[in-house]
């Protein structure tokens, strides 16, 4: 990876001359490698729940005389199916984001409203474990151009992780701030933290620090890859700060929508 790959095409011309065209194929090769890795990963990740379902189906047949066992196996089939469904949805979402480098029809998005939506979505799960989610909001305008559903999904993935990788009775803080150029959303937790050596890798597709823990909380390993692509498609970025055993802060930074320049590409009005 990262090696320069040159392609050479030689065309004979009249008079004994040749035309040699040299092009850089390293970019193309990288895209192909990424796509191949993705397909390998996806098939591997899909195989586990499918194998589980097929074993459970056999168990149901074998236990047909025992209604309690049938009920138990059927319940587990329901859980596995829900997990498979989420995995497929996230794979489709991520593939779409990877293919589209820009957004189709960007609109003015109120990031504060997206953050509140995302927090509401996690409220019940957090309450259940006595994890308080507070929003710290200075009321500054926080609008970007983009897709409100995607921005909400990105923030929700971060809040979901903050809750999933935290112990009971802790606090998650979501801070939204807007400035003239930038909208920032920071999601801070007091959870397990991430070892320094793995910080760079958590945004990779299917990368998990602790696969067993991720699976227990219904994780797919795609959440942060989706966040990264949503940020890139909005012209922004996501970064992480973390201290093992103390907690993590994930920060999304997106370019702010300019009041005098409502659609991207349109010249700004003179001031
Ligand atoms: P998953 O579905 O496994 O949560 P993600 O892509 O969202 O997948 O995250 C990748 C991995 O990064 C997780 O499996 C976990 O190990 C780590 N991680 C993500 N967020 C946090 C967090 N807030 N605290 C600790 N570890 C985290």
mmCIF file of C-alpha atoms and ligand atoms in Angstrom:
data_model
loop_
_atom_site.group_PDB
_atom_site.id
_atom_site.type_symbol
_atom_site.label_atom_id
_atom_site.label_comp_id
_atom_site.label_asym_id
_atom_site.label_seq_id
_atom_site.Cartn_x
_atom_site.Cartn_y
_atom_site.Cartn_z
ATOM 1 C CA UNK A 1 0.000 0.000 0.000
ATOM 2 C CA UNK A 2 1.152 3.535 -0.700
ATOM 3 C CA UNK A 3 3.642 2.323 -3.334
ATOM 4 C CA UNK A 4 3.767 4.195 -6.621
ATOM 5 C CA UNK A 5 2.541 1.933 -9.419
ATOM 6 C CA UNK A 6 3.275 3.110 -12.919
ATOM 7 C CA UNK A 7 1.493 1.843 -15.995
ATOM 8 C CA UNK A 8 3.260 2.133 -19.356
ATOM 9 C CA UNK A 9 1.478 1.987 -22.701
ATOM 10 C CA UNK A 10 3.657 1.931 -25.821
ATOM 11 C CA UNK A 11 2.208 2.714 -29.243
ATOM 12 C CA UNK A 12 4.404 2.380 -32.372
ATOM 13 C CA UNK A 13 4.248 5.442 -34.620
ATOM 14 C CA UNK A 14 5.357 5.825 -38.220
ATOM 15 C CA UNK A 15 9.017 6.470 -38.990
ATOM 16 C CA UNK A 16 10.280 4.082 -36.324
ATOM 17 C CA UNK A 17 9.101 6.309 -33.443
ATOM 18 C CA UNK A 18 7.194 5.069 -30.441
ATOM 19 C CA UNK A 19 4.801 6.891 -28.156
ATOM 20 C CA UNK A 20 5.151 5.873 -24.506
ATOM 21 C CA UNK A 21 2.421 6.907 -22.044
ATOM 22 C CA UNK A 22 3.199 6.535 -18.387
ATOM 23 C CA UNK A 23 0.454 6.882 -15.831
ATOM 24 C CA UNK A 24 0.172 6.544 -12.087
ATOM 25 C CA UNK A 25 -2.046 3.611 -11.188
ATOM 26 C CA UNK A 26 -1.329 3.582 -7.473
ATOM 27 C CA UNK A 27 -4.550 5.465 -6.688
ATOM 28 C CA UNK A 28 -6.607 3.084 -8.809
ATOM 29 C CA UNK A 29 -4.912 0.077 -7.249
ATOM 30 C CA UNK A 30 -5.603 1.425 -3.746
ATOM 31 C CA UNK A 31 -9.295 1.814 -4.552
ATOM 32 C CA UNK A 32 -9.368 -1.757 -5.892
ATOM 33 C CA UNK A 33 -7.603 -3.109 -2.805
ATOM 34 C CA UNK A 34 -9.983 -1.247 -0.499
ATOM 35 C CA UNK A 35 -12.953 -2.671 -2.371
ATOM 36 C CA UNK A 36 -11.560 -6.210 -2.266
ATOM 37 C CA UNK A 37 -10.805 -5.985 1.480
ATOM 38 C CA UNK A 38 -14.327 -4.684 2.076
ATOM 39 C CA UNK A 39 -15.902 -7.627 0.239
ATOM 40 C CA UNK A 40 -13.725 -10.105 2.185
ATOM 41 C CA UNK A 41 -14.618 -8.430 5.501
ATOM 42 C CA UNK A 42 -18.306 -8.263 4.689
ATOM 43 C CA UNK A 43 -18.509 -11.960 3.775
ATOM 44 C CA UNK A 44 -16.655 -12.876 6.946
ATOM 45 C CA UNK A 45 -18.927 -10.722 9.138
ATOM 46 C CA UNK A 46 -22.090 -12.040 7.493
ATOM 47 C CA UNK A 47 -21.060 -15.675 7.852
ATOM 48 C CA UNK A 48 -21.130 -15.640 11.674
ATOM 49 C CA UNK A 49 -24.786 -14.635 12.199
ATOM 50 C CA UNK A 50 -25.944 -16.738 9.241
ATOM 51 C CA UNK A 51 -24.196 -19.816 10.671
ATOM 52 C CA UNK A 52 -25.744 -19.023 14.078
ATOM 53 C CA UNK A 53 -29.217 -18.810 12.559
ATOM 54 C CA UNK A 54 -28.848 -22.063 10.742
ATOM 55 C CA UNK A 55 -27.734 -23.861 13.931
ATOM 56 C CA UNK A 56 -30.668 -22.388 15.831
ATOM 57 C CA UNK A 57 -33.074 -23.523 13.105
ATOM 58 C CA UNK A 58 -31.731 -27.083 13.484
ATOM 59 C CA UNK A 59 -32.065 -26.818 17.261
ATOM 60 C CA UNK A 60 -35.721 -25.764 16.895
ATOM 61 C CA UNK A 61 -36.428 -28.824 14.741
ATOM 62 C CA UNK A 62 -34.636 -31.142 17.184
ATOM 63 C CA UNK A 63 -36.482 -29.682 20.166
ATOM 64 C CA UNK A 64 -39.941 -29.843 18.632
ATOM 65 C CA UNK A 65 -41.254 -31.885 21.603
ATOM 66 C CA UNK A 66 -40.098 -29.308 24.122
ATOM 67 C CA UNK A 67 -42.118 -26.075 23.803
ATOM 68 C CA UNK A 68 -39.914 -24.180 26.298
ATOM 69 C CA UNK A 69 -36.762 -24.963 24.351
ATOM 70 C CA UNK A 70 -38.463 -24.042 21.063
ATOM 71 C CA UNK A 71 -39.497 -20.697 22.553
ATOM 72 C CA UNK A 72 -35.953 -20.069 23.806
ATOM 73 C CA UNK A 73 -34.323 -20.898 20.462
ATOM 74 C CA UNK A 74 -36.901 -18.869 18.570
ATOM 75 C CA UNK A 75 -36.147 -15.876 20.824
ATOM 76 C CA UNK A 76 -32.459 -16.189 20.051
ATOM 77 C CA UNK A 77 -33.253 -16.418 16.336
ATOM 78 C CA UNK A 78 -35.100 -13.117 16.694
ATOM 79 C CA UNK A 79 -32.051 -11.484 18.302
ATOM 80 C CA UNK A 80 -29.682 -12.848 15.636
ATOM 81 C CA UNK A 81 -32.016 -11.702 12.866
ATOM 82 C CA UNK A 82 -32.176 -8.182 14.326
ATOM 83 C CA UNK A 83 -28.374 -8.096 14.459
ATOM 84 C CA UNK A 84 -28.069 -9.337 10.888
ATOM 85 C CA UNK A 85 -30.565 -6.715 9.804
ATOM 86 C CA UNK A 86 -28.562 -3.934 11.447
ATOM 87 C CA UNK A 87 -25.343 -5.209 9.924
ATOM 88 C CA UNK A 88 -26.854 -5.261 6.423
ATOM 89 C CA UNK A 89 -28.299 -1.761 6.876
ATOM 90 C CA UNK A 90 -24.928 -0.394 8.006
ATOM 91 C CA UNK A 91 -23.075 -2.118 5.161
ATOM 92 C CA UNK A 92 -25.469 -0.561 2.648
ATOM 93 C CA UNK A 93 -25.167 2.867 4.309
ATOM 94 C CA UNK A 94 -21.369 2.709 4.325
ATOM 95 C CA UNK A 95 -21.145 1.527 0.701
ATOM 96 C CA UNK A 96 -23.381 4.395 -0.348
ATOM 97 C CA UNK A 97 -21.213 6.898 1.546
ATOM 98 C CA UNK A 98 -18.024 5.456 0.071
ATOM 99 C CA UNK A 99 -19.308 5.685 -3.487
ATOM 100 C CA UNK A 100 -20.771 9.190 -3.212
ATOM 101 C CA UNK A 101 -17.993 11.661 -2.624
ATOM 102 C CA UNK A 102 -20.374 14.572 -2.403
ATOM 103 C CA UNK A 103 -23.923 14.883 -1.147
ATOM 104 C CA UNK A 104 -26.817 14.845 -3.603
ATOM 105 C CA UNK A 105 -28.966 17.760 -2.508
ATOM 106 C CA UNK A 106 -27.386 19.506 0.467
ATOM 107 C CA UNK A 107 -29.729 21.509 2.632
ATOM 108 C CA UNK A 108 -29.286 23.799 5.598
ATOM 109 C CA UNK A 109 -29.016 21.498 8.630
ATOM 110 C CA UNK A 110 -29.499 22.548 12.239
ATOM 111 C CA UNK A 111 -26.798 20.463 13.933
ATOM 112 C CA UNK A 112 -28.159 21.276 17.390
ATOM 113 C CA UNK A 113 -31.503 19.680 16.475
ATOM 114 C CA UNK A 114 -29.643 16.627 15.115
ATOM 115 C CA UNK A 115 -27.720 16.301 18.390
ATOM 116 C CA UNK A 116 -30.927 16.499 20.444
ATOM 117 C CA UNK A 117 -32.531 13.842 18.211
ATOM 118 C CA UNK A 118 -29.518 11.592 18.614
ATOM 119 C CA UNK A 119 -29.525 11.970 22.405
ATOM 120 C CA UNK A 120 -33.272 11.256 22.645
ATOM 121 C CA UNK A 121 -32.716 8.043 20.721
ATOM 122 C CA UNK A 122 -30.314 6.770 23.405
ATOM 123 C CA UNK A 123 -32.152 8.170 26.424
ATOM 124 C CA UNK A 124 -33.986 4.964 27.423
ATOM 125 C CA UNK A 125 -30.947 2.708 27.179
ATOM 126 C CA UNK A 126 -28.862 5.226 29.141
ATOM 127 C CA UNK A 127 -31.562 5.731 31.833
ATOM 128 C CA UNK A 128 -31.743 1.989 32.282
ATOM 129 C CA UNK A 129 -28.089 1.976 33.304
ATOM 130 C CA UNK A 130 -28.206 5.247 35.192
ATOM 131 C CA UNK A 131 -25.925 6.945 32.669
ATOM 132 C CA UNK A 132 -26.822 10.616 32.445
ATOM 133 C CA UNK A 133 -26.563 12.285 29.053
ATOM 134 C CA UNK A 134 -26.275 16.057 29.351
ATOM 135 C CA UNK A 135 -26.167 18.515 26.487
ATOM 136 C CA UNK A 136 -23.939 21.523 26.888
ATOM 137 C CA UNK A 137 -25.110 24.154 24.513
ATOM 138 C CA UNK A 138 -24.154 27.841 24.347
ATOM 139 C CA UNK A 139 -26.968 28.592 21.893
ATOM 140 C CA UNK A 140 -24.603 29.791 19.157
ATOM 141 C CA UNK A 141 -25.868 29.260 15.578
ATOM 142 C CA UNK A 142 -24.798 25.764 14.509
ATOM 143 C CA UNK A 143 -25.817 25.145 10.914
ATOM 144 C CA UNK A 144 -24.068 23.259 8.137
ATOM 145 C CA UNK A 145 -24.927 22.336 4.556
ATOM 146 C CA UNK A 146 -25.632 18.694 4.150
ATOM 147 C CA UNK A 147 -27.970 15.869 5.001
ATOM 148 C CA UNK A 148 -29.735 16.074 8.380
ATOM 149 C CA UNK A 149 -30.307 12.302 8.532
ATOM 150 C CA UNK A 150 -26.630 11.582 8.016
ATOM 151 C CA UNK A 151 -25.520 14.187 10.570
ATOM 152 C CA UNK A 152 -27.988 12.704 13.089
ATOM 153 C CA UNK A 153 -26.720 9.181 12.339
ATOM 154 C CA UNK A 154 -23.107 10.261 12.888
ATOM 155 C CA UNK A 155 -23.846 11.916 16.247
ATOM 156 C CA UNK A 156 -26.050 8.998 17.290
ATOM 157 C CA UNK A 157 -23.248 6.517 16.570
ATOM 158 C CA UNK A 158 -20.917 8.509 18.834
ATOM 159 C CA UNK A 159 -23.451 8.800 21.668
ATOM 160 C CA UNK A 160 -24.313 5.111 21.314
ATOM 161 C CA UNK A 161 -20.626 4.172 21.659
ATOM 162 C CA UNK A 162 -20.211 6.537 24.614
ATOM 163 C CA UNK A 163 -23.057 4.718 26.387
ATOM 164 C CA UNK A 164 -22.017 1.212 25.294
ATOM 165 C CA UNK A 165 -18.393 1.554 26.379
ATOM 166 C CA UNK A 166 -19.160 3.188 29.746
ATOM 167 C CA UNK A 167 -19.908 1.656 33.122
ATOM 168 C CA UNK A 168 -23.262 2.231 34.847
ATOM 169 C CA UNK A 169 -23.710 5.444 36.864
ATOM 170 C CA UNK A 170 -21.424 7.565 34.668
ATOM 171 C CA UNK A 171 -21.971 10.700 32.612
ATOM 172 C CA UNK A 172 -21.937 11.405 28.878
ATOM 173 C CA UNK A 173 -21.702 15.039 27.756
ATOM 174 C CA UNK A 174 -22.651 16.246 24.286
ATOM 175 C CA UNK A 175 -21.387 19.752 23.503
ATOM 176 C CA UNK A 176 -22.512 21.675 20.421
ATOM 177 C CA UNK A 177 -20.720 24.874 19.435
ATOM 178 C CA UNK A 178 -20.945 27.063 16.380
ATOM 179 C CA UNK A 179 -18.546 29.734 15.162
ATOM 180 C CA UNK A 180 -18.354 31.722 11.938
ATOM 181 C CA UNK A 181 -16.508 28.896 10.145
ATOM 182 C CA UNK A 182 -17.042 25.752 12.105
ATOM 183 C CA UNK A 183 -19.671 23.685 13.874
ATOM 184 C CA UNK A 184 -18.264 21.362 16.523
ATOM 185 C CA UNK A 185 -19.974 18.463 18.269
ATOM 186 C CA UNK A 186 -18.006 16.802 21.072
ATOM 187 C CA UNK A 187 -19.198 13.594 22.737
ATOM 188 C CA UNK A 188 -17.365 12.935 25.980
ATOM 189 C CA UNK A 189 -17.651 9.855 28.174
ATOM 190 C CA UNK A 190 -16.128 8.475 31.367
ATOM 191 C CA UNK A 191 -15.880 4.991 29.918
ATOM 192 C CA UNK A 192 -13.220 2.381 29.268
ATOM 193 C CA UNK A 193 -11.130 4.580 26.981
ATOM 194 C CA UNK A 194 -9.076 3.304 24.036
ATOM 195 C CA UNK A 195 -5.398 2.223 24.160
ATOM 196 C CA UNK A 196 -3.192 4.847 22.474
ATOM 197 C CA UNK A 197 -1.823 2.318 19.973
ATOM 198 C CA UNK A 198 -5.334 1.595 18.655
ATOM 199 C CA UNK A 199 -6.668 5.147 18.448
ATOM 200 C CA UNK A 200 -5.938 5.501 14.730
ATOM 201 C CA UNK A 201 -7.516 2.200 13.873
ATOM 202 C CA UNK A 202 -10.961 2.587 15.460
ATOM 203 C CA UNK A 203 -12.246 4.427 12.375
ATOM 204 C CA UNK A 204 -11.439 1.438 10.140
ATOM 205 C CA UNK A 205 -14.323 -0.722 8.982
ATOM 206 C CA UNK A 206 -14.959 -3.689 11.289
ATOM 207 C CA UNK A 207 -12.088 -2.746 13.622
ATOM 208 C CA UNK A 208 -12.911 -3.337 17.281
ATOM 209 C CA UNK A 209 -10.607 -3.011 20.264
ATOM 210 C CA UNK A 210 -12.477 -5.785 22.064
ATOM 211 C CA UNK A 211 -14.568 -7.795 19.598
ATOM 212 C CA UNK A 212 -16.395 -9.774 22.282
ATOM 213 C CA UNK A 213 -17.449 -6.625 24.121
ATOM 214 C CA UNK A 214 -18.557 -4.947 20.901
ATOM 215 C CA UNK A 215 -20.697 -7.986 19.965
ATOM 216 C CA UNK A 216 -22.287 -8.088 23.438
ATOM 217 C CA UNK A 217 -23.525 -4.534 23.002
ATOM 218 C CA UNK A 218 -24.797 -5.278 19.495
ATOM 219 C CA UNK A 219 -21.880 -3.514 17.783
ATOM 220 C CA UNK A 220 -21.043 -4.129 14.135
ATOM 221 C CA UNK A 221 -17.653 -2.418 13.984
ATOM 222 C CA UNK A 222 -18.997 -0.057 11.306
ATOM 223 C CA UNK A 223 -20.268 2.838 13.440
ATOM 224 C CA UNK A 224 -17.107 4.943 13.431
ATOM 225 C CA UNK A 225 -16.342 4.206 9.753
ATOM 226 C CA UNK A 226 -19.786 5.624 8.978
ATOM 227 C CA UNK A 227 -19.081 8.704 11.155
ATOM 228 C CA UNK A 228 -15.786 9.254 9.328
ATOM 229 C CA UNK A 229 -17.409 9.082 5.893
ATOM 230 C CA UNK A 230 -20.334 11.311 6.868
ATOM 231 C CA UNK A 231 -17.839 13.945 8.093
ATOM 232 C CA UNK A 232 -15.723 13.650 4.927
ATOM 233 C CA UNK A 233 -18.798 13.983 2.709
ATOM 234 C CA UNK A 234 -19.678 17.180 4.590
ATOM 235 C CA UNK A 235 -16.155 18.561 4.115
ATOM 236 C CA UNK A 236 -15.254 17.993 7.770
ATOM 237 C CA UNK A 237 -13.505 15.516 10.033
ATOM 238 C CA UNK A 238 -13.824 13.456 13.196
ATOM 239 C CA UNK A 239 -11.055 13.129 15.765
ATOM 240 C CA UNK A 240 -10.653 11.258 19.029
ATOM 241 C CA UNK A 241 -8.933 11.898 22.315
ATOM 242 C CA UNK A 242 -8.865 9.084 24.806
ATOM 243 C CA UNK A 243 -7.191 7.910 27.958
ATOM 244 C CA UNK A 244 -7.431 4.238 28.798
ATOM 245 C CA UNK A 245 -9.493 3.670 31.920
ATOM 246 C CA UNK A 246 -10.657 7.296 32.052
ATOM 247 C CA UNK A 247 -12.777 7.992 29.029
ATOM 248 C CA UNK A 248 -12.894 9.285 25.480
ATOM 249 C CA UNK A 249 -13.968 12.386 23.606
ATOM 250 C CA UNK A 250 -14.938 12.145 19.943
ATOM 251 C CA UNK A 251 -15.181 15.485 18.141
ATOM 252 C CA UNK A 252 -16.907 16.172 14.837
ATOM 253 C CA UNK A 253 -15.936 19.398 13.037
ATOM 254 C CA UNK A 254 -17.951 20.517 10.027
ATOM 255 C CA UNK A 255 -17.687 23.721 7.997
ATOM 256 C CA UNK A 256 -20.471 26.107 9.062
ATOM 257 C CA UNK A 257 -23.105 27.218 6.567
ATOM 258 C CA UNK A 258 -22.457 30.864 5.770
ATOM 259 C CA UNK A 259 -25.530 33.085 6.191
ATOM 260 C CA UNK A 260 -24.677 35.195 3.113
ATOM 261 C CA UNK A 261 -23.938 32.178 0.924
ATOM 262 C CA UNK A 262 -26.917 29.847 1.223
ATOM 263 C CA UNK A 263 -25.996 27.354 -1.520
ATOM 264 C CA UNK A 264 -22.529 25.944 -2.026
ATOM 265 C CA UNK A 265 -20.979 27.134 -5.252
ATOM 266 C CA UNK A 266 -22.940 30.401 -5.337
ATOM 267 C CA UNK A 267 -20.805 33.490 -4.968
ATOM 268 C CA UNK A 268 -21.100 35.220 -1.609
ATOM 269 C CA UNK A 269 -23.000 38.500 -1.596
ATOM 270 C CA UNK A 270 -20.792 41.541 -1.200
ATOM 271 C CA UNK A 271 -20.838 42.866 2.366
HETATM 272 P P1 LIG B 1 -18.765 -1.015 17.304
HETATM 273 O O1 LIG B 1 -19.995 -1.390 16.582
HETATM 274 O O2 LIG B 1 -17.877 -2.184 17.624
HETATM 275 O O3 LIG B 1 -19.016 -0.127 18.480
HETATM 276 P P2 LIG B 1 -17.459 1.289 16.073
HETATM 277 O O4 LIG B 1 -16.930 1.451 14.687
HETATM 278 O O5 LIG B 1 -18.520 2.218 16.500
HETATM 279 O O6 LIG B 1 -17.899 -0.231 16.194
HETATM 280 O O7 LIG B 1 -16.231 1.405 17.081
HETATM 281 C C1 LIG B 1 -15.057 0.637 16.838
HETATM 282 C C2 LIG B 1 -14.396 0.254 18.152
HETATM 283 O O8 LIG B 1 -13.843 1.419 18.791
HETATM 284 C C3 LIG B 1 -15.332 -0.354 19.196
HETATM 285 O O9 LIG B 1 -15.498 -1.738 19.003
HETATM 286 C C4 LIG B 1 -14.622 -0.030 20.497
HETATM 287 O O10 LIG B 1 -13.603 -0.986 20.723
HETATM 288 C C5 LIG B 1 -13.954 1.312 20.207
HETATM 289 N N1 LIG B 1 -14.750 2.460 20.702
HETATM 290 C C6 LIG B 1 -15.568 3.253 19.974
HETATM 291 N N2 LIG B 1 -16.096 4.236 20.746
HETATM 292 C C7 LIG B 1 -15.603 4.064 21.989
HETATM 293 C C8 LIG B 1 -15.769 4.768 23.249
HETATM 294 N N3 LIG B 1 -16.541 5.843 23.355
HETATM 295 N N4 LIG B 1 -15.073 4.289 24.321
HETATM 296 C C9 LIG B 1 -14.267 3.204 24.212
HETATM 297 N N5 LIG B 1 -14.071 2.498 23.067
HETATM 298 C C10 LIG B 1 -14.734 2.937 21.961
#
